[in-house]
Coordinates of C-alpha atoms in Angstrom, one line a residue:
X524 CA 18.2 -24.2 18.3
X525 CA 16.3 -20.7 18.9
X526 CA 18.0 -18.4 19.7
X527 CA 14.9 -16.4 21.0
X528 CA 10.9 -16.0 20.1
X529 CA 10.0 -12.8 18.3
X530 CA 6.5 -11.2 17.8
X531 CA 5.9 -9.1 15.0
X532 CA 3.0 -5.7 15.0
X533 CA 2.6 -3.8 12.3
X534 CA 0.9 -0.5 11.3
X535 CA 0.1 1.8 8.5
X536 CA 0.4 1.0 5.3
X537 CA 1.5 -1.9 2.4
X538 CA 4.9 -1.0 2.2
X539 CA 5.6 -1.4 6.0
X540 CA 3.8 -5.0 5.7
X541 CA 6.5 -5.7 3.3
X542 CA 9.2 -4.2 5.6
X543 CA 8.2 -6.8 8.6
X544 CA 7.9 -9.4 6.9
X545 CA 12.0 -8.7 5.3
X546 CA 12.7 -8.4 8.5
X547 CA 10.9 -11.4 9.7
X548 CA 12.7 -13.6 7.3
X549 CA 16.3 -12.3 8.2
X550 CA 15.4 -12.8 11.9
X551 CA 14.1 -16.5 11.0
X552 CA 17.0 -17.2 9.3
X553 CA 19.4 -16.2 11.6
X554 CA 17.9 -18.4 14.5
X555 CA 15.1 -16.8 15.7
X556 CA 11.5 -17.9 16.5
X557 CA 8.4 -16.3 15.8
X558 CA 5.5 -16.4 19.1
X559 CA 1.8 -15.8 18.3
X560 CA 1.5 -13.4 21.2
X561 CA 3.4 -10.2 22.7
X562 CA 3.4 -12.4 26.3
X563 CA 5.0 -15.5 24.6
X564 CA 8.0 -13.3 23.2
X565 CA 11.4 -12.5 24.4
X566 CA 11.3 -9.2 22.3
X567 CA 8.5 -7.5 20.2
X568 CA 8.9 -5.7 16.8
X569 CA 6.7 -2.9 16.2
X570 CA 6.9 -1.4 12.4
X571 CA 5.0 2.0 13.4
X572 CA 3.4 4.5 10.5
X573 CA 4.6 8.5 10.7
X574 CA 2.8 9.3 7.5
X575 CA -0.2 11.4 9.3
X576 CA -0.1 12.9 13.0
X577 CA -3.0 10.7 13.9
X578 CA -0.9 7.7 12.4
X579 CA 2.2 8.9 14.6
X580 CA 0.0 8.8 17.6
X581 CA -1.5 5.9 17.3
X582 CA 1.6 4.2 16.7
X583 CA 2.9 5.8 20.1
X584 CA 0.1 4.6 22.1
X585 CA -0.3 1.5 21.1
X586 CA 4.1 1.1 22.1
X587 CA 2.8 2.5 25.0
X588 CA 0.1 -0.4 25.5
X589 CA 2.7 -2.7 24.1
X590 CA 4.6 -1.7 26.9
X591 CA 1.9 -2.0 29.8
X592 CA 0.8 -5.2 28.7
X593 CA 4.3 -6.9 29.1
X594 CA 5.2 -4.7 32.2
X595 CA 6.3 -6.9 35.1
X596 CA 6.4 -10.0 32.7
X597 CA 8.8 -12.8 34.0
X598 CA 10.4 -12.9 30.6
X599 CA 11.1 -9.0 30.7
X600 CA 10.1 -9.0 27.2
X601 CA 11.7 -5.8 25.2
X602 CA 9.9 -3.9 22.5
X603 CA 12.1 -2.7 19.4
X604 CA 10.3 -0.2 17.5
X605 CA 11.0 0.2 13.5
X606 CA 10.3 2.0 11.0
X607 CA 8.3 5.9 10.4
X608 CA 8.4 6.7 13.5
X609 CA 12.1 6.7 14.1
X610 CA 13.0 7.7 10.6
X611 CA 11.1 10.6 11.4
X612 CA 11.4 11.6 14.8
X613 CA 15.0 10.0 15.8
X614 CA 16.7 11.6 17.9
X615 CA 13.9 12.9 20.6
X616 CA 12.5 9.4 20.7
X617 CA 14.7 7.6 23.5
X618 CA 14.3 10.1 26.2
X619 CA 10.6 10.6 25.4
X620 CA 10.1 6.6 25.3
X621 CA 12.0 5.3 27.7
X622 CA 10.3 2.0 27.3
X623 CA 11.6 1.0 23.9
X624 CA 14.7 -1.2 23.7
X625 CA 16.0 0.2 20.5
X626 CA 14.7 2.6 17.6
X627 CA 15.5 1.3 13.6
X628 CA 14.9 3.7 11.5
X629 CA 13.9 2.3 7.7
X630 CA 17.1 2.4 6.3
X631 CA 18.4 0.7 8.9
X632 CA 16.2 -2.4 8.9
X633 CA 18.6 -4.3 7.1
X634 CA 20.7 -4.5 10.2
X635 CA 18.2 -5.9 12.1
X636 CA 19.8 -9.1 13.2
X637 CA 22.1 -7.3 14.6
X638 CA 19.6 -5.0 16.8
X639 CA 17.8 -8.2 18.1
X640 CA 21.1 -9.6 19.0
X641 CA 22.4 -6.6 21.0
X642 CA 18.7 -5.9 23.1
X643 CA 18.8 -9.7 24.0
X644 CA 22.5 -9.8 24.4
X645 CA 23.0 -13.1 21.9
X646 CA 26.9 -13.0 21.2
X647 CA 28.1 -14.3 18.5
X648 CA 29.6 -14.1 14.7
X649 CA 27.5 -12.5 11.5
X650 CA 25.2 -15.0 10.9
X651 CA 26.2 -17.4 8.2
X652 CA 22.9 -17.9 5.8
X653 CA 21.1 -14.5 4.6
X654 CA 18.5 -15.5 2.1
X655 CA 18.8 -13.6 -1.2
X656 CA 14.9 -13.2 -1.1
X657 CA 14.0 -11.7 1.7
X658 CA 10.2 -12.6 2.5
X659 CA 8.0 -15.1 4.4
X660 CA 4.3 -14.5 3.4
X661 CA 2.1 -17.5 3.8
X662 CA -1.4 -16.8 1.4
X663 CA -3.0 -15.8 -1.7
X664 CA -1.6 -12.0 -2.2
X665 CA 1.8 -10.7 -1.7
X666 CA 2.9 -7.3 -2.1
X667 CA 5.9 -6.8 -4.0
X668 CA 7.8 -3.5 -3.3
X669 CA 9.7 -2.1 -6.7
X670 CA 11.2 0.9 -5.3
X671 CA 11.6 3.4 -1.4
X672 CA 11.3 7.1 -1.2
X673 CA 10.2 9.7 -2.9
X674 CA 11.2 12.6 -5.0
X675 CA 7.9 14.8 -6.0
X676 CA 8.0 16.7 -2.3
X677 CA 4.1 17.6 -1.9
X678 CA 3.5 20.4 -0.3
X679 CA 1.5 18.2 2.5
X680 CA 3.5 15.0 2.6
X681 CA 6.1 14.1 4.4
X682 CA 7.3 10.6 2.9
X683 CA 10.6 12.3 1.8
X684 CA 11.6 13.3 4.7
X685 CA 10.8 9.5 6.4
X686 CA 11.8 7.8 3.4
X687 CA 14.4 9.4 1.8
X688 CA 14.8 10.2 -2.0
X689 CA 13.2 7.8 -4.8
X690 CA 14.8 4.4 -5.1
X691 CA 14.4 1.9 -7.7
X692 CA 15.0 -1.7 -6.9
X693 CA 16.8 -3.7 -9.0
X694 CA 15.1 -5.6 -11.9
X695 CA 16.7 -8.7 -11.2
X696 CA 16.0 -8.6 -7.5
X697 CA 12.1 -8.0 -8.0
X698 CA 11.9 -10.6 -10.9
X699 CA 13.9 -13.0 -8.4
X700 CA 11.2 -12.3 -5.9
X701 CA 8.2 -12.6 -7.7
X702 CA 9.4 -16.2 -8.8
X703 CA 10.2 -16.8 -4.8
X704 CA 6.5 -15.5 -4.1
X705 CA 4.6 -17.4 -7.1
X706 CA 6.3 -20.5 -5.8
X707 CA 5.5 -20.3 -2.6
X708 CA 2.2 -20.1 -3.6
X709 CA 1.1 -16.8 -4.1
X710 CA -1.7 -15.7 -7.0
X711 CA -1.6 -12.3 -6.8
X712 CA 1.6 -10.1 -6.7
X713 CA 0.6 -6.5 -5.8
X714 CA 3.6 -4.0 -7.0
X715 CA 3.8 -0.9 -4.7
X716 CA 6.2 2.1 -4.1
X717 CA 6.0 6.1 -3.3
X718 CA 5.9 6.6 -7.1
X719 CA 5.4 3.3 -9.2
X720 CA 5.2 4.9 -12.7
X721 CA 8.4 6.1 -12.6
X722 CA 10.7 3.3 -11.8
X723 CA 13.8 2.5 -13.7
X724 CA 14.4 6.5 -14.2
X725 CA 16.6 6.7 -11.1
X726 CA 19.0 3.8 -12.4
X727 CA 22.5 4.4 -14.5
X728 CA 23.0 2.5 -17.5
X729 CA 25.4 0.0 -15.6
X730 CA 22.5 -0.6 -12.9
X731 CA 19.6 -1.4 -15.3
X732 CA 22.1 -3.2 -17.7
X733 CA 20.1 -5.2 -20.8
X734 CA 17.2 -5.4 -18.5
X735 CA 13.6 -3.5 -18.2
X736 CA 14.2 0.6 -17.8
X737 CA 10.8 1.8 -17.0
X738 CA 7.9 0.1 -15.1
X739 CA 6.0 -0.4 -18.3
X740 CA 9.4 -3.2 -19.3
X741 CA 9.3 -4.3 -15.2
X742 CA 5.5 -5.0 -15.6
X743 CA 6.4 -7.2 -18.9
X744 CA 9.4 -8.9 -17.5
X745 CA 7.5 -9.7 -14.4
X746 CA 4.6 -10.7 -16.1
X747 CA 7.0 -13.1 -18.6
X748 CA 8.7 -14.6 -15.4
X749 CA 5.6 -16.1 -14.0
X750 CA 4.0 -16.9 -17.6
X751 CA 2.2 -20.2 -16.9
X752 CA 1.5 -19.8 -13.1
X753 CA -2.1 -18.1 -13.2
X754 CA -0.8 -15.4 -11.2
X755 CA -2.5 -11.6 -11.6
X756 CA -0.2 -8.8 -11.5
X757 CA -1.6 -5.6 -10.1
X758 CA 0.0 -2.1 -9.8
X759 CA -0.9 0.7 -6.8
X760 CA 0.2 4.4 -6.5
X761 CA 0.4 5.3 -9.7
X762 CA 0.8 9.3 -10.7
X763 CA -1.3 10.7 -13.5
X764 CA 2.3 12.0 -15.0
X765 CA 3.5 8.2 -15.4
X766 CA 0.5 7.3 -17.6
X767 CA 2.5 7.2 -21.0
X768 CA 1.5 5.5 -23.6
X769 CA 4.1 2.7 -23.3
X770 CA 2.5 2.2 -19.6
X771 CA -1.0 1.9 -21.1
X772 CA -0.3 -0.9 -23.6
X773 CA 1.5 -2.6 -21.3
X774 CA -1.3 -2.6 -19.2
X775 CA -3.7 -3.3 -21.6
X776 CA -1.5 -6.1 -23.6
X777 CA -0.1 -8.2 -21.1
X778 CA -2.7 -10.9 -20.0
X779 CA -1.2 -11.4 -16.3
X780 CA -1.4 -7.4 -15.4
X781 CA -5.1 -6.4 -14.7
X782 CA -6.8 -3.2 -16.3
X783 CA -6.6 -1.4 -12.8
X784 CA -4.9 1.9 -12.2
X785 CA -4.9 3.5 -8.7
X786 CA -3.6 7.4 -9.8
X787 CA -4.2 9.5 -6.4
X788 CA -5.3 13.2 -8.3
X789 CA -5.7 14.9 -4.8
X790 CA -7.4 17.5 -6.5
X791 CA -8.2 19.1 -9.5
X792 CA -8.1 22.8 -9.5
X793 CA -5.3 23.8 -11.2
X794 CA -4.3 26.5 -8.5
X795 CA -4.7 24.3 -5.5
X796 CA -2.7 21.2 -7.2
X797 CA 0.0 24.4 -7.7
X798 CA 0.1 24.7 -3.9
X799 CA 0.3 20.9 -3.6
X800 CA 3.6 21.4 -5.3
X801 CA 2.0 19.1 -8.2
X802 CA 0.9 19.3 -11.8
X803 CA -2.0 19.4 -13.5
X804 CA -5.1 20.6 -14.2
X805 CA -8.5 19.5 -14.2
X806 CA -8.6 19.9 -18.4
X807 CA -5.9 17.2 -18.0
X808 CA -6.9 15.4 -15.6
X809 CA -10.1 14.4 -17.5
X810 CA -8.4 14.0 -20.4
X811 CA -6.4 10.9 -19.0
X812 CA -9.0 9.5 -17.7
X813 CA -11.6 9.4 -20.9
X814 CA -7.7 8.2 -22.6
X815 CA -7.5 5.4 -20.3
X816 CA -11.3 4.3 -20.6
X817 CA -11.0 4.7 -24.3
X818 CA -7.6 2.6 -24.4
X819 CA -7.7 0.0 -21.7
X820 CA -11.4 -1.9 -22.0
X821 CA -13.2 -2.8 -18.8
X822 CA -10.7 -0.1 -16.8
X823 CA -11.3 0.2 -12.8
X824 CA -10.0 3.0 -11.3
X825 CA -9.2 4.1 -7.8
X826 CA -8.5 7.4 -6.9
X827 CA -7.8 10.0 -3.7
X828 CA -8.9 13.6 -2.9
X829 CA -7.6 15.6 -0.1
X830 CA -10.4 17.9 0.9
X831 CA -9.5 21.3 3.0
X832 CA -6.4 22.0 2.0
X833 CA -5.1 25.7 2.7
X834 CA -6.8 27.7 0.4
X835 CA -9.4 25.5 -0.9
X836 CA -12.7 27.7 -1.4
X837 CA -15.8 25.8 -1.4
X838 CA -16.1 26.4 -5.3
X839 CA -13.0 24.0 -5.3
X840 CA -14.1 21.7 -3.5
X841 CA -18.0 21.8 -4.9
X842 CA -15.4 21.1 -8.5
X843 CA -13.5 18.0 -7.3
X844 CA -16.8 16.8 -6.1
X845 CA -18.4 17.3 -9.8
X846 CA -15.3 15.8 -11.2
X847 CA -15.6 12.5 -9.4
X848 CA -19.4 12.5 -10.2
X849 CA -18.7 13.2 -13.8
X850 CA -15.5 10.5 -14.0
X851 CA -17.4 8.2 -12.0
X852 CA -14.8 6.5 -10.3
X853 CA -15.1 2.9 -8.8
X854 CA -13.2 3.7 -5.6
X855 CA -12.5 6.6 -4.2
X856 CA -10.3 7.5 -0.8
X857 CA -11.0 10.9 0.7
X858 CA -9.0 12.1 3.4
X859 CA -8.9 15.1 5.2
X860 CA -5.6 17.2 5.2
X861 CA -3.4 17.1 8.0
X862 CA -1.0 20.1 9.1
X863 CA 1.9 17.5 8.9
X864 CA 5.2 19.0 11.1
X865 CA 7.9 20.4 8.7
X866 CA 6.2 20.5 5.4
X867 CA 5.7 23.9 3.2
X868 CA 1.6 23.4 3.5
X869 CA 1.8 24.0 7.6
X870 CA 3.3 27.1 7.1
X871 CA 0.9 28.1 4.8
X872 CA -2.1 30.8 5.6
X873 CA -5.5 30.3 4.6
X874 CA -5.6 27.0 6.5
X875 CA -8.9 25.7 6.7
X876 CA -11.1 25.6 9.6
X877 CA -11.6 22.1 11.3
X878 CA -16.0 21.9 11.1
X879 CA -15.4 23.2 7.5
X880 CA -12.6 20.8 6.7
X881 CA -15.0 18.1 8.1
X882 CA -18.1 18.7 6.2
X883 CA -15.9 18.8 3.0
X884 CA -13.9 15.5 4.0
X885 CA -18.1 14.2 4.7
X886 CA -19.4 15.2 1.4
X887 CA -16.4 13.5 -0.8
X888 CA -16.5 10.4 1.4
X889 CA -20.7 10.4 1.1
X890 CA -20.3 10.5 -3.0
X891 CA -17.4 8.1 -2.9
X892 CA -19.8 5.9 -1.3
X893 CA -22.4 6.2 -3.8
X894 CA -20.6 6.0 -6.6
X895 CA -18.6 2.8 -5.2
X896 CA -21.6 0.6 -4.0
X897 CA -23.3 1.5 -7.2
X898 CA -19.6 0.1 -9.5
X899 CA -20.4 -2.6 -7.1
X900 CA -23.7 -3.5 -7.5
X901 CA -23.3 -3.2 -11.4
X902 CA -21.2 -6.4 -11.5
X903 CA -24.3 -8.5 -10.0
X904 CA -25.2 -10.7 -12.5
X905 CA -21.7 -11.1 -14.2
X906 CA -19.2 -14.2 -13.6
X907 CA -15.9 -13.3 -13.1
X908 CA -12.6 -14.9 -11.7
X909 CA -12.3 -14.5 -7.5
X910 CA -9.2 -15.7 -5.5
X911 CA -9.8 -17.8 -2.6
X912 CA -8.4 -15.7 0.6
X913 CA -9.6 -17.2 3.3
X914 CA -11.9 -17.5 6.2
X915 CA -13.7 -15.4 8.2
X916 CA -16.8 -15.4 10.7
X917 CA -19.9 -14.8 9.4
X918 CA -23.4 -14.4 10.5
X919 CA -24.0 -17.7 10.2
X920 CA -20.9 -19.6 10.9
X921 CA -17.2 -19.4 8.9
X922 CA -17.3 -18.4 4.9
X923 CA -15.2 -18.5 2.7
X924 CA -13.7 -14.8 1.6
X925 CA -11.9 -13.8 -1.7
X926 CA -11.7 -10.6 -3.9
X927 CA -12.1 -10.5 -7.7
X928 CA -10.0 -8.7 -10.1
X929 CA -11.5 -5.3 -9.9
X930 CA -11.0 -5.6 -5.7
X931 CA -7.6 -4.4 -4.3
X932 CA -6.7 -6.7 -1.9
X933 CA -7.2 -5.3 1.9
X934 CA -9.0 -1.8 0.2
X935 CA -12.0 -2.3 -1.9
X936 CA -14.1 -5.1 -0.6
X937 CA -14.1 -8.9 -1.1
X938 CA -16.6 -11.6 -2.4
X939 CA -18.3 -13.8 -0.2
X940 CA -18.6 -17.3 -1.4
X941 CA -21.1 -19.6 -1.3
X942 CA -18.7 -22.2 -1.6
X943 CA -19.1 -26.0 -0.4
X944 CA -14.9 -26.5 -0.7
X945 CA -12.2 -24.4 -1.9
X946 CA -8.4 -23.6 0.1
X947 CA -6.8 -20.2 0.4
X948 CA -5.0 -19.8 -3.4
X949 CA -7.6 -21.1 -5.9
X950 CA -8.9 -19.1 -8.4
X951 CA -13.0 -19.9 -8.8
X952 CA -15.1 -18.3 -11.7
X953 CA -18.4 -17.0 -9.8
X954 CA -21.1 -15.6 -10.7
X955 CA -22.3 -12.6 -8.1
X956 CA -25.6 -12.9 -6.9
X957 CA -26.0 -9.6 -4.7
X958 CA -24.1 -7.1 -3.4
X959 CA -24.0 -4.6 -0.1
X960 CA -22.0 -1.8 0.2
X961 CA -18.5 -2.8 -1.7
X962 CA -18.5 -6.3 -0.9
X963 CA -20.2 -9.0 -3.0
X964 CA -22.0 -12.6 -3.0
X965 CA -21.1 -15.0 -5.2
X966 CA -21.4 -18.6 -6.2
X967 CA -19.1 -20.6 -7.8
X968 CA -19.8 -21.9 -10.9
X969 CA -16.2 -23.8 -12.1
X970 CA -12.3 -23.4 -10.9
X971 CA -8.7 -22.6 -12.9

């Protein structure tokens, strides 16, 4: 019997995606429901995103439309809102949002039985079944979160102060979930954190045990756990100080992980990454990346840059522009800085005006174009493996969608298949026909 129907939103990022659905799975397994709609719920979970300011307010206003829409609703249905946004702004939240239920903060999430239970006053003991693995995703790709926090305090981030310090999960309990996942179904396990490459160096001797110490042994172990299930294993957020040379062979060795490293530089002048409170240097920087094309055959690699940040000249940001010319990177993401409350870079002077922070964001995102559609185009003509994701609505009726290996799921554009039959999960070898942009056409041309 349900105890109640629950309707899940979330924003930002992979890692809160992850969050929702562990909370979704202790809520299902304590009794509750799940609705399709905010106006079929008895209460609403919205996992909001605090990483930017414009993240923070569009996670206010759309609780605030959350709230409008289910205003005056016979069921009186009551929003919860998790995640960034109470982590970082706690304690002013309830008086300035009066229309929230409750506020969970991310370490708190665990708990959340409890919170549903209290908002829709359900009385009763500590629920009898919690599921050692925590998760309830239905497709081709999960995302598989190896650690929380972070310990590297940039300058312009405020992740440690949401978050908390670095983290490590457990070997076992990662392994354990990756078997769950692969299972269930899943072809694709996606391993995220704050700061990937160094998992395992937070964990004592008793923790880690005989098991895997660094993420080059978590990638093997993972890797070995699902040896026979056609599953790809693919590792985000990488930092250019993790890429050691154990992390490279494993990379390169182990058939299930794919030659694709996402390292965010953020910049490469040497005085600006300084200010970042990072290291580095523009020597070095291109250094690991001729290593890593040298090394791993085939490499794709995504990275970031952060254009306008205080201090930035235009000769800095005319050289981060010629170093992801020279690199030629397959995807790049290009953001403009944000004066983020309560880190060192907002205090800073020499902030950069907004037209000229702009035009600088414009420029990096115009050559990231370029040199993305044109990694893009370049694999027209080749036949490569593509997972089957799903369906979406084309120009001329449904078609079938997946991404190839050198596609990050949800960030670098997906295949479209010209495909008479095929379900969400199968891995097709197709040979791409055209491409626009960073998406792809393909046609199948055999299956795994």
């Amino acid at each position: 019997m349900s105890l109640g129907t629950l309707h899940y939103i979330t924003l930002g990022c992979a890692k809160n995606e992850v969050d929702t659905d562990r909370m979704r799975s202790l809520l299902a397994a304590s009794g509750y429901t799940e609705a399709a709609s905010a106006a079929d719920a008895d209460a609403v979970l919205i996992n909001t995103c605090s990483f930017l300011a414009a993240a923070t307010s569009e996670s206010i206003e759309a609780t605030l439309d959350l709230a409008a829409e289910v205003d005056g609703d016979v069921r009186r249905t009551r929003i919860i809102m998790c995640g960034c946004v109470p982590s970082r702004y706690g304690s002013d939240l309830p008086a300035q949002l009066p229309e929230v239920a409750a506020f969970v903060r991310t370490d708190e999430e665990d708990g959340i039985v409890g919170v549903v239970d209290a908002v829709l006053g359900v009385e009763r003991e500590v629920p009898s079944h919690v599921p050692a693995v925590k998760r309830t995703v239905e497709g081709a790709v999960a995302y598989l979160k190896i650690s929380d926090g972070c310990d590297r305090f940039c300058s312009f981030c405020a992740i440690p102060y949401i978050r908390g310090r670095y983290r490590s999960r457990s070997a076992e309990s990662i392994i354990a979930e990756a078997r769950e996942l692969v299972a269930g179904g899943v072809r694709e396990l996606v391993l995220i954190g704050q700061d990937t490459g160094i998992w395992g160096s937070d964990l004592s001797d008793e923790e880690a045990g005989e098991g895997p110490r660094t993420l080059a042994d978590l990638l093997r172990a993972v890797a070995s756990a699902v040896r026979g299930e056609r599953v790809w294993i693919r590792v985000l957020y990488l930092q250019p100080e993790g890429m050691d040379d154990d992390l490279i062979a494993a990379i390169r060795d182990t058939p299930e992980v794919l030659p694709y490293i996402d390292i965010p530089v953020q910049h490469v002048s040497e005085r600006v990454l300084a200010d970042m409170n990072r290291s580095g240097s523009e020597v070095e920087l291109r250094e690991l990346f001729a290593r890593l094309r040298e090394e791993v055959p085939d490499m794709v690699i995504r990275t970031t840059y952060l254009a306008g940040f205080p201090g930035e000249t235009d000769e800095d940001a005319e050289a981060m522009l010629a170093f992801m010319e020279d690199m030629g990177f397959d995807y790049t993401s290009v953001f403009a800085y944000s004066r983020e409350d309560g880190t060192r870079a907002a205090r800073m002077e020499d902030q950069i005006d907004e037209d000229v922070k702009l035009a600088r964001t414009q420029a990096g995102m115009d050559l990231a174009e370029a040199l993305g559609f044109a990694a893009t185009a370049a694999h027209v003509g080749e036949v490569a493996e593509v997972i089957v994701d799903g369906i979406e609505e084309g120009d001329d009726g449904p078609e079938l969608i997946g991404h190839a290996w050198f596609q990050a799921p949800d960030s670098d554009g997906a295949v479209h298949l010209d495909v008479a039959e095929a379900v969400v999960g199968d891995i097709l070898k197709v040979r791409f026909t055209d491409s626009f942009c960073y998406e792809l056409v393909g046609e199948a041309v055999g299956a795994e």
